PDB file of C-alpha atoms in Angstrom:
ATOM      1  CA  MET A   1      14.864 -16.130  26.922  1.00 81.00           C
ATOM      2  CA  ASP A   2      16.879 -18.283  24.536  1.00 85.00           C
ATOM      3  CA  ILE A   3      19.490 -16.954  22.112  1.00 93.00           C
ATOM      4  CA  SER A   4      17.107 -16.919  19.123  1.00 90.00           C
ATOM      5  CA  GLU A   5      14.615 -14.785  21.042  1.00 90.00           C
ATOM      6  CA  ILE A   6      17.376 -12.358  22.030  1.00 93.00           C
ATOM      7  CA  LEU A   7      18.640 -12.070  18.435  1.00 93.00           C
ATOM      8  CA  PHE A   8      15.115 -11.491  17.189  1.00 91.00           C
ATOM      9  CA  MET A   9      14.542  -8.658  19.670  1.00 93.00           C
ATOM     10  CA  LEU A  10      17.872  -7.060  18.673  1.00 94.00           C
ATOM     11  CA  ILE A  11      16.720  -7.040  15.036  1.00 91.00           C
ATOM     12  CA  VAL A  12      13.350  -5.648  16.110  1.00 89.00           C
ATOM     13  CA  GLY A  13      15.229  -2.823  17.866  1.00 91.00           C
ATOM     14  CA  VAL A  14      16.903  -1.744  14.625  1.00 91.00           C
ATOM     15  CA  GLY A  15      13.506  -1.711  12.928  1.00 85.00           C
ATOM     16  CA  MET A  16      12.081   0.380  15.751  1.00 87.00           C
ATOM     17  CA  GLY A  17      14.867   2.901  15.222  1.00 88.00           C
ATOM     18  CA  PHE A  18      13.935   3.248  11.553  1.00 86.00           C
ATOM     19  CA  SER A  19      10.272   3.556  12.494  1.00 83.00           C
ATOM     20  CA  LEU A  20      11.009   6.425  14.879  1.00 83.00           C
ATOM     21  CA  MET A  21      12.502   8.331  11.951  1.00 83.00           C
ATOM     22  CA  GLY A  22       9.237   7.972  10.019  1.00 78.00           C
ATOM     23  CA  MET A  23      10.029   4.868   7.967  1.00 75.00           C
ATOM     24  CA  SER A  24       6.981   2.889   9.215  1.00 67.00           C
ATOM     25  CA  THR A  25       9.053  -0.267   9.688  1.00 72.00           C
ATOM     26  CA  ALA A  26       7.546  -1.005  13.114  1.00 67.00           C
ATOM     27  CA  ILE A  27       4.283  -1.959  11.493  1.00 64.00           C
ATOM     28  CA  LEU A  28       6.132  -4.650   9.533  1.00 66.00           C
ATOM     29  CA  PHE A  29       7.332  -6.542  12.601  1.00 74.00           C
ATOM     30  CA  SER A  30       4.415  -5.724  14.916  1.00 74.00           C
ATOM     31  CA  PRO A  31       2.296  -8.556  13.438  1.00 69.00           C
ATOM     32  CA  ILE A  32       5.235 -10.952  13.979  1.00 76.00           C
ATOM     33  CA  LEU A  33       5.447 -10.071  17.670  1.00 83.00           C
ATOM     34  CA  VAL A  34       1.683 -10.437  18.014  1.00 73.00           C
ATOM     35  CA  SER A  35       1.745 -13.840  16.293  1.00 72.00           C
ATOM     36  CA  ILE A  36       4.469 -15.051  18.682  1.00 82.00           C
ATOM     37  CA  TYR A  37       3.321 -13.555  21.983  1.00 84.00           C
ATOM     38  CA  GLY A  38      -0.295 -12.592  21.327  1.00 75.00           C
ATOM     39  CA  SER A  39      -1.757  -9.114  20.961  1.00 74.00           C
ATOM     40  CA  LYS A  40      -1.645  -8.153  24.622  1.00 81.00           C
ATOM     41  CA  LEU A  41       1.916  -9.230  25.380  1.00 87.00           C
ATOM     42  CA  GLY A  42       3.199  -8.242  21.920  1.00 85.00           C
ATOM     43  CA  ASN A  43       2.033  -4.662  22.425  1.00 84.00           C
ATOM     44  CA  GLY A  44       3.530  -4.600  25.905  1.00 90.00           C
ATOM     45  CA  ILE A  45       6.919  -5.805  24.636  1.00 92.00           C
ATOM     46  CA  MET A  46       7.046  -3.062  21.999  1.00 89.00           C
ATOM     47  CA  PHE A  47       5.838  -0.327  24.295  1.00 91.00           C
ATOM     48  CA  VAL A  48       8.757   0.090  26.724  1.00 88.00           C
ATOM     49  CA  PRO A  49      11.547   0.454  24.114  1.00 89.00           C
ATOM     50  CA  PHE A  50       9.331   2.712  21.993  1.00 88.00           C
ATOM     51  CA  LEU A  51       8.693   5.039  24.932  1.00 91.00           C
ATOM     52  CA  ILE A  52      12.382   5.333  25.759  1.00 89.00           C
ATOM     53  CA  ALA A  53      13.349   5.789  22.113  1.00 87.00           C
ATOM     54  CA  ASP A  54      10.629   8.412  21.546  1.00 89.00           C
ATOM     55  CA  LEU A  55      12.033  10.397  24.464  1.00 92.00           C
ATOM     56  CA  TYR A  56      15.488  10.162  22.887  1.00 89.00           C
ATOM     57  CA  VAL A  57      14.364  11.280  19.410  1.00 89.00           C
ATOM     58  CA  SER A  58      12.228  14.055  20.922  1.00 93.00           C
ATOM     59  CA  TYR A  59      15.352  15.359  22.636  1.00 93.00           C
ATOM     60  CA  LEU A  60      17.369  15.170  19.411  1.00 90.00           C
ATOM     61  CA  TYR A  61      14.710  17.130  17.502  1.00 92.00           C
ATOM     62  CA  ARG A  62      13.503  19.329  20.381  1.00 92.00           C
ATOM     63  CA  ASN A  63      13.903  22.430  18.216  1.00 93.00           C
ATOM     64  CA  ASN A  64      12.192  20.900  15.176  1.00 93.00           C
ATOM     65  CA  TYR A  65       8.532  20.268  15.880  1.00 94.00           C
ATOM     66  CA  ASP A  66       5.206  22.001  15.298  1.00 96.00           C
ATOM     67  CA  LYS A  67       3.468  22.528  18.628  1.00 94.00           C
ATOM     68  CA  LYS A  68       0.141  23.430  16.992  1.00 95.00           C
ATOM     69  CA  ILE A  69      -0.056  20.116  15.128  1.00 96.00           C
ATOM     70  CA  VAL A  70       0.775  18.136  18.271  1.00 96.00           C
ATOM     71  CA  LEU A  71      -1.853  19.952  20.343  1.00 96.00           C
ATOM     72  CA  LYS A  72      -4.420  19.514  17.567  1.00 95.00           C
ATOM     73  CA  LEU A  73      -3.971  15.740  17.436  1.00 96.00           C
ATOM     74  CA  ILE A  74      -3.595  14.794  21.105  1.00 96.00           C
ATOM     75  CA  PRO A  75      -7.230  15.300  22.277  1.00 97.00           C
ATOM     76  CA  PHE A  76      -8.648  13.201  19.422  1.00 97.00           C
ATOM     77  CA  SER A  77      -5.971  10.541  19.912  1.00 96.00           C
ATOM     78  CA  VAL A  78      -6.817  10.257  23.611  1.00 96.00           C
ATOM     79  CA  ILE A  79     -10.477   9.823  22.656  1.00 96.00           C
ATOM     80  CA  GLY A  80      -9.438   7.062  20.271  1.00 94.00           C
ATOM     81  CA  MET A  81      -7.448   5.287  22.987  1.00 94.00           C
ATOM     82  CA  VAL A  82     -10.317   5.534  25.456  1.00 94.00           C
ATOM     83  CA  ILE A  83     -12.749   4.097  22.883  1.00 91.00           C
ATOM     84  CA  ALA A  84     -10.280   1.307  22.136  1.00 87.00           C
ATOM     85  CA  SER A  85      -9.914   0.476  25.823  1.00 89.00           C
ATOM     86  CA  ILE A  86     -13.700   0.197  26.161  1.00 88.00           C
ATOM     87  CA  PHE A  87     -14.312  -1.955  23.095  1.00 80.00           C
ATOM     88  CA  ALA A  88     -11.020  -3.881  23.078  1.00 74.00           C
ATOM     89  CA  ASN A  89     -12.753  -7.082  24.194  1.00 68.00           C
ATOM     90  CA  SER A  90     -15.725  -6.852  21.835  1.00 75.00           C
ATOM     91  CA  ILE A  91     -13.986  -6.026  18.524  1.00 73.00           C
ATOM     92  CA  SER A  92     -11.744  -8.683  17.055  1.00 76.00           C
ATOM     93  CA  GLU A  93      -8.215  -7.628  16.215  1.00 69.00           C
ATOM     94  CA  ASP A  94      -8.650  -8.918  12.660  1.00 77.00           C
ATOM     95  CA  ILE A  95     -11.651  -6.669  11.964  1.00 79.00           C
ATOM     96  CA  PHE A  96      -9.952  -3.662  13.535  1.00 70.00           C
ATOM     97  CA  ARG A  97      -6.811  -4.185  11.447  1.00 71.00           C
ATOM     98  CA  LYS A  98      -8.887  -4.259   8.267  1.00 78.00           C
ATOM     99  CA  ILE A  99     -10.576  -0.964   9.232  1.00 77.00           C
ATOM    100  CA  ILE A 100      -7.204   0.673   9.874  1.00 72.00           C
ATOM    101  CA  ALA A 101      -5.774  -0.746   6.634  1.00 78.00           C
ATOM    102  CA  THR A 102      -8.681   0.712   4.643  1.00 82.00           C
ATOM    103  CA  ILE A 103      -8.110   4.159   6.182  1.00 75.00           C
ATOM    104  CA  ILE A 104      -4.382   3.996   5.422  1.00 76.00           C
ATOM    105  CA  ILE A 105      -5.023   3.061   1.780  1.00 82.00           C
ATOM    106  CA  PHE A 106      -7.677   5.756   1.321  1.00 77.00           C
ATOM    107  CA  SER A 107      -5.560   8.504   2.896  1.00 73.00           C
ATOM    108  CA  SER A 108      -2.475   7.423   0.938  1.00 77.00           C
ATOM    109  CA  ILE A 109      -4.387   7.652  -2.336  1.00 79.00           C
ATOM    110  CA  LEU A 110      -5.521  11.158  -1.368  1.00 70.00           C
ATOM    111  CA  PHE A 111      -1.917  12.058  -0.608  1.00 72.00           C
ATOM    112  CA  PHE A 112      -0.815  11.109  -4.123  1.00 76.00           C
ATOM    113  CA  LEU A 113      -3.751  12.988  -5.636  1.00 70.00           C
ATOM    114  CA  LYS A 114      -2.054  16.329  -5.020  1.00 62.00           C
ATOM    115  CA  LYS A 115      -5.151  18.486  -5.381  1.00 62.00           C
ATOM    116  CA  TYR A 116      -6.675  16.685  -2.370  1.00 65.00           C
ATOM    117  CA  GLU A 117      -3.492  16.381  -0.306  1.00 68.00           C
ATOM    118  CA  HIS A 118      -3.966  19.706   1.533  1.00 74.00           C
ATOM    119  CA  LYS A 119      -7.465  18.657   2.644  1.00 79.00           C
ATOM    120  CA  LEU A 120      -6.000  15.969   4.901  1.00 84.00           C
ATOM    121  CA  THR A 121      -4.904  18.685   7.340  1.00 88.00           C
ATOM    122  CA  LYS A 122      -8.586  19.345   8.054  1.00 88.00           C
ATOM    123  CA  LEU A 123      -9.178  15.747   9.154  1.00 89.00           C
ATOM    124  CA  SER A 124      -7.258  15.844  12.434  1.00 92.00           C
ATOM    125  CA  TRP A 125     -10.271  14.361  14.249  1.00 93.00           C
ATOM    126  CA  LEU A 126     -10.334  11.307  11.949  1.00 90.00           C
ATOM    127  CA  PHE A 127      -6.601  10.663  12.019  1.00 91.00           C
ATOM    128  CA  GLY A 128      -6.461  11.353  15.756  1.00 94.00           C
ATOM    129  CA  VAL A 129      -9.299   9.027  16.774  1.00 93.00           C
ATOM    130  CA  PHE A 130      -8.327   6.100  14.545  1.00 87.00           C
ATOM    131  CA  GLY A 131      -4.621   6.678  15.093  1.00 88.00           C
ATOM    132  CA  GLY A 132      -5.070   6.686  18.870  1.00 92.00           C
ATOM    133  CA  ALA A 133      -7.226   3.572  18.772  1.00 87.00           C
ATOM    134  CA  SER A 134      -4.815   1.699  16.500  1.00 82.00           C
ATOM    135  CA  SER A 135      -1.883   2.701  18.703  1.00 86.00           C
ATOM    136  CA  TYR A 136      -3.638   1.270  21.764  1.00 88.00           C
ATOM    137  CA  LEU A 137      -4.834  -1.964  20.168  1.00 80.00           C
ATOM    138  CA  ALA A 138      -2.323  -2.970  17.539  1.00 73.00           C
ATOM    139  CA  ASN A 139       0.656  -0.577  17.332  1.00 73.00           C
ATOM    140  CA  VAL A 140      -0.166   0.224  13.687  1.00 70.00           C
ATOM    141  CA  SER A 141      -0.690   3.974  14.000  1.00 80.00           C
ATOM    142  CA  GLY A 142       2.556   5.005  12.292  1.00 80.00           C
ATOM    143  CA  PRO A 143       1.333   5.076   8.668  1.00 79.00           C
ATOM    144  CA  ILE A 144      -1.882   6.873   9.661  1.00 83.00           C
ATOM    145  CA  PHE A 145      -0.064   9.734  11.366  1.00 88.00           C
ATOM    146  CA  ASN A 146       2.674   9.777   8.712  1.00 85.00           C
ATOM    147  CA  VAL A 147       0.207  10.521   5.921  1.00 84.00           C
ATOM    148  CA  TYR A 148      -1.450  13.219   8.019  1.00 90.00           C
ATOM    149  CA  LEU A 149       1.835  14.909   8.980  1.00 90.00           C
ATOM    150  CA  LEU A 150       3.256  14.728   5.462  1.00 86.00           C
ATOM    151  CA  SER A 151       0.227  16.664   4.191  1.00 87.00           C
ATOM    152  CA  TYR A 152       1.660  19.705   6.019  1.00 90.00           C
ATOM    153  CA  LYS A 153       4.722  19.550   3.732  1.00 86.00           C
ATOM    154  CA  GLN A 154       7.179  19.885   6.592  1.00 89.00           C
ATOM    155  CA  LYS A 155      10.931  19.520   6.212  1.00 88.00           C
ATOM    156  CA  GLU A 156      12.296  16.097   7.139  1.00 85.00           C
ATOM    157  CA  GLU A 157      13.617  17.368  10.490  1.00 90.00           C
ATOM    158  CA  ASP A 158      10.300  19.017  11.393  1.00 94.00           C
ATOM    159  CA  PHE A 159       8.342  15.929  10.347  1.00 92.00           C
ATOM    160  CA  ILE A 160      10.496  13.650  12.511  1.00 91.00           C
ATOM    161  CA  GLY A 161      10.455  16.067  15.453  1.00 94.00           C
ATOM    162  CA  THR A 162       6.693  16.623  15.376  1.00 95.00           C
ATOM    163  CA  ARG A 163       6.104  12.881  15.054  1.00 93.00           C
ATOM    164  CA  ALA A 164       8.459  12.056  17.944  1.00 93.00           C
ATOM    165  CA  VAL A 165       7.051  14.658  20.340  1.00 95.00           C
ATOM    166  CA  PHE A 166       3.489  13.617  19.546  1.00 95.00           C
ATOM    167  CA  PHE A 167       4.176   9.918  20.133  1.00 94.00           C
ATOM    168  CA  THR A 168       6.091  10.690  23.331  1.00 95.00           C
ATOM    169  CA  VAL A 169       3.073  12.470  24.799  1.00 95.00           C
ATOM    170  CA  ILE A 170       0.691   9.745  23.608  1.00 95.00           C
ATOM    171  CA  ASN A 171       2.887   6.951  24.965  1.00 93.00           C
ATOM    172  CA  ILE A 172       3.198   8.602  28.376  1.00 95.00           C
ATOM    173  CA  ILE A 173      -0.605   8.706  28.551  1.00 95.00           C
ATOM    174  CA  LYS A 174      -0.811   5.154  27.212  1.00 94.00           C
ATOM    175  CA  LEU A 175       1.652   3.966  29.893  1.00 94.00           C
ATOM    176  CA  PHE A 176      -0.941   4.478  32.618  1.00 93.00           C
ATOM    177  CA  MET A 177      -3.659   2.862  30.498  1.00 93.00           C
ATOM    178  CA  TYR A 178      -1.469  -0.164  29.810  1.00 92.00           C
ATOM    179  CA  ILE A 179      -0.588  -0.557  33.492  1.00 92.00           C
ATOM    180  CA  PHE A 180      -4.056  -0.107  34.987  1.00 91.00           C
ATOM    181  CA  ILE A 181      -6.456  -1.087  32.172  1.00 89.00           C
ATOM    182  CA  PHE A 182      -4.763  -3.329  29.600  1.00 85.00           C
ATOM    183  CA  LYS A 183      -2.378  -4.692  32.254  1.00 87.00           C
ATOM    184  CA  ASN A 184       0.319  -5.761  29.801  1.00 88.00           C
ATOM    185  CA  ILE A 185       3.317  -4.004  31.365  1.00 93.00           C
ATOM    186  CA  ASN A 186       4.957  -6.620  33.542  1.00 93.00           C
ATOM    187  CA  THR A 187       8.267  -8.403  34.125  1.00 93.00           C
ATOM    188  CA  PHE A 188       7.778 -10.614  31.063  1.00 94.00           C
ATOM    189  CA  THR A 189       7.200  -7.735  28.621  1.00 94.00           C
ATOM    190  CA  ILE A 190       9.767  -5.387  30.180  1.00 94.00           C
ATOM    191  CA  THR A 191      12.615  -7.926  30.102  1.00 93.00           C
ATOM    192  CA  ARG A 192      12.024  -8.770  26.434  1.00 93.00           C
ATOM    193  CA  GLY A 193      11.412  -5.199  25.361  1.00 93.00           C
ATOM    194  CA  SER A 194      14.571  -4.022  27.116  1.00 94.00           C
ATOM    195  CA  VAL A 195      16.697  -6.284  24.897  1.00 95.00           C
ATOM    196  CA  ALA A 196      15.707  -4.167  21.882  1.00 94.00           C
ATOM    197  CA  ILE A 197      16.680  -0.819  23.430  1.00 93.00           C
ATOM    198  CA  PRO A 198      20.434  -0.782  22.501  1.00 92.00           C
ATOM    199  CA  THR A 199      19.826  -1.535  18.831  1.00 94.00           C
ATOM    200  CA  ILE A 200      17.069   1.077  18.589  1.00 91.00           C
ATOM    201  CA  PHE A 201      19.771   3.729  18.795  1.00 90.00           C
ATOM    202  CA  LEU A 202      21.672   1.917  16.031  1.00 93.00           C
ATOM    203  CA  GLY A 203      18.519   2.000  13.908  1.00 90.00           C
ATOM    204  CA  VAL A 204      18.072   5.741  14.539  1.00 88.00           C
ATOM    205  CA  PHE A 205      21.718   6.345  13.575  1.00 90.00           C
ATOM    206  CA  LEU A 206      21.427   4.335  10.344  1.00 90.00           C
ATOM    207  CA  ALA A 207      18.105   5.983   9.447  1.00 86.00           C
ATOM    208  CA  LYS A 208      19.590   9.474   9.930  1.00 85.00           C
ATOM    209  CA  LYS A 209      22.438   8.564   7.577  1.00 87.00           C
ATOM    210  CA  LEU A 210      19.956   7.288   5.004  1.00 84.00           C
ATOM    211  CA  LEU A 211      17.774  10.383   5.230  1.00 80.00           C
ATOM    212  CA  LYS A 212      20.748  12.631   4.477  1.00 82.00           C
ATOM    213  CA  ILE A 213      21.070  11.160   0.992  1.00 84.00           C
ATOM    214  CA  MET A 214      17.343  11.277   0.218  1.00 78.00           C
ATOM    215  CA  ASN A 215      15.553  14.392  -1.026  1.00 74.00           C
ATOM    216  CA  GLN A 216      12.227  15.533   0.414  1.00 61.00           C
ATOM    217  CA  LYS A 217      10.040  14.144  -2.389  1.00 73.00           C
ATOM    218  CA  ILE A 218      11.632  10.704  -2.261  1.00 80.00           C
ATOM    219  CA  PHE A 219      11.388  10.660   1.533  1.00 74.00           C
ATOM    220  CA  ASN A 220       7.658  11.459   1.472  1.00 69.00           C
ATOM    221  CA  THR A 221       6.999   8.878  -1.226  1.00 78.00           C
ATOM    222  CA  VAL A 222       8.922   6.121   0.580  1.00 79.00           C
ATOM    223  CA  VAL A 223       7.069   6.769   3.845  1.00 73.00           C
ATOM    224  CA  VAL A 224       3.638   6.633   2.213  1.00 76.00           C
ATOM    225  CA  LEU A 225       4.471   3.614   0.038  1.00 82.00           C
ATOM    226  CA  LEU A 226       5.715   1.637   3.050  1.00 78.00           C
ATOM    227  CA  GLY A 227       2.413   2.352   4.758  1.00 74.00           C
ATOM    228  CA  LEU A 228       0.500   1.264   1.654  1.00 80.00           C
ATOM    229  CA  ILE A 229       2.395  -2.004   1.383  1.00 82.00           C
ATOM    230  CA  VAL A 230       1.714  -2.836   5.008  1.00 75.00           C
ATOM    231  CA  ALA A 231      -1.945  -1.827   4.722  1.00 78.00           C
ATOM    232  CA  ILE A 232      -2.418  -4.187   1.788  1.00 84.00           C
ATOM    233  CA  LYS A 233      -0.743  -7.001   3.762  1.00 78.00           C
ATOM    234  CA  MET A 234      -3.106  -6.265   6.659  1.00 74.00           C
ATOM    235  CA  LEU A 235      -6.105  -6.762   4.369  1.00 82.00           C
ATOM    236  CA  LEU A 236      -4.903 -10.105   3.025  1.00 79.00           C
TER     237      LEU A 236
END
């Protein structure tokens, strides 16, 4: 690794920290990693630091998560990952990204149409399957799950805790799939991903400070709008 690659991964780590707190920033730099290293290696590089950071955030918010929501989503998400692993070689990444982007935009619009917002809680199967598949293929599942979780109107701490615990469980399952099926966890991806780990904690720290000065309504709006912006970029 040269110095520019190291600096880039340190910046990516800060973004990952913000993403873990629900800010959806990971989806902004995920396409950059994929464009540099390719989809397979790019996902592998992001995976290791995300897994470690999810464990950390889950510990921080171990008393602030909704077990029922996590258990409701996991089975459908696993189905989505299995489907993705089967069709990963037959569906182009570009087409899949456009499908995910369309779902994000549609669900975000429903979120802002308040009379429909509560109905999103009944679509755990849809968010789970597509969220699991997008997590496996492209690391763009954050906005999908954010919109779904925000529809429960949780407090910021509960939203972050539920999100972190859910992704920790999913990533532990995905670890075995990445090692034995996708085969993108290796020395190359681990060494580059490890560079981002220290600054992830900096990103979490900065995000926590930011969240303290934001009220619940602004927080929800920012999270959904970030997802919308990225979804539109994915369609272009």
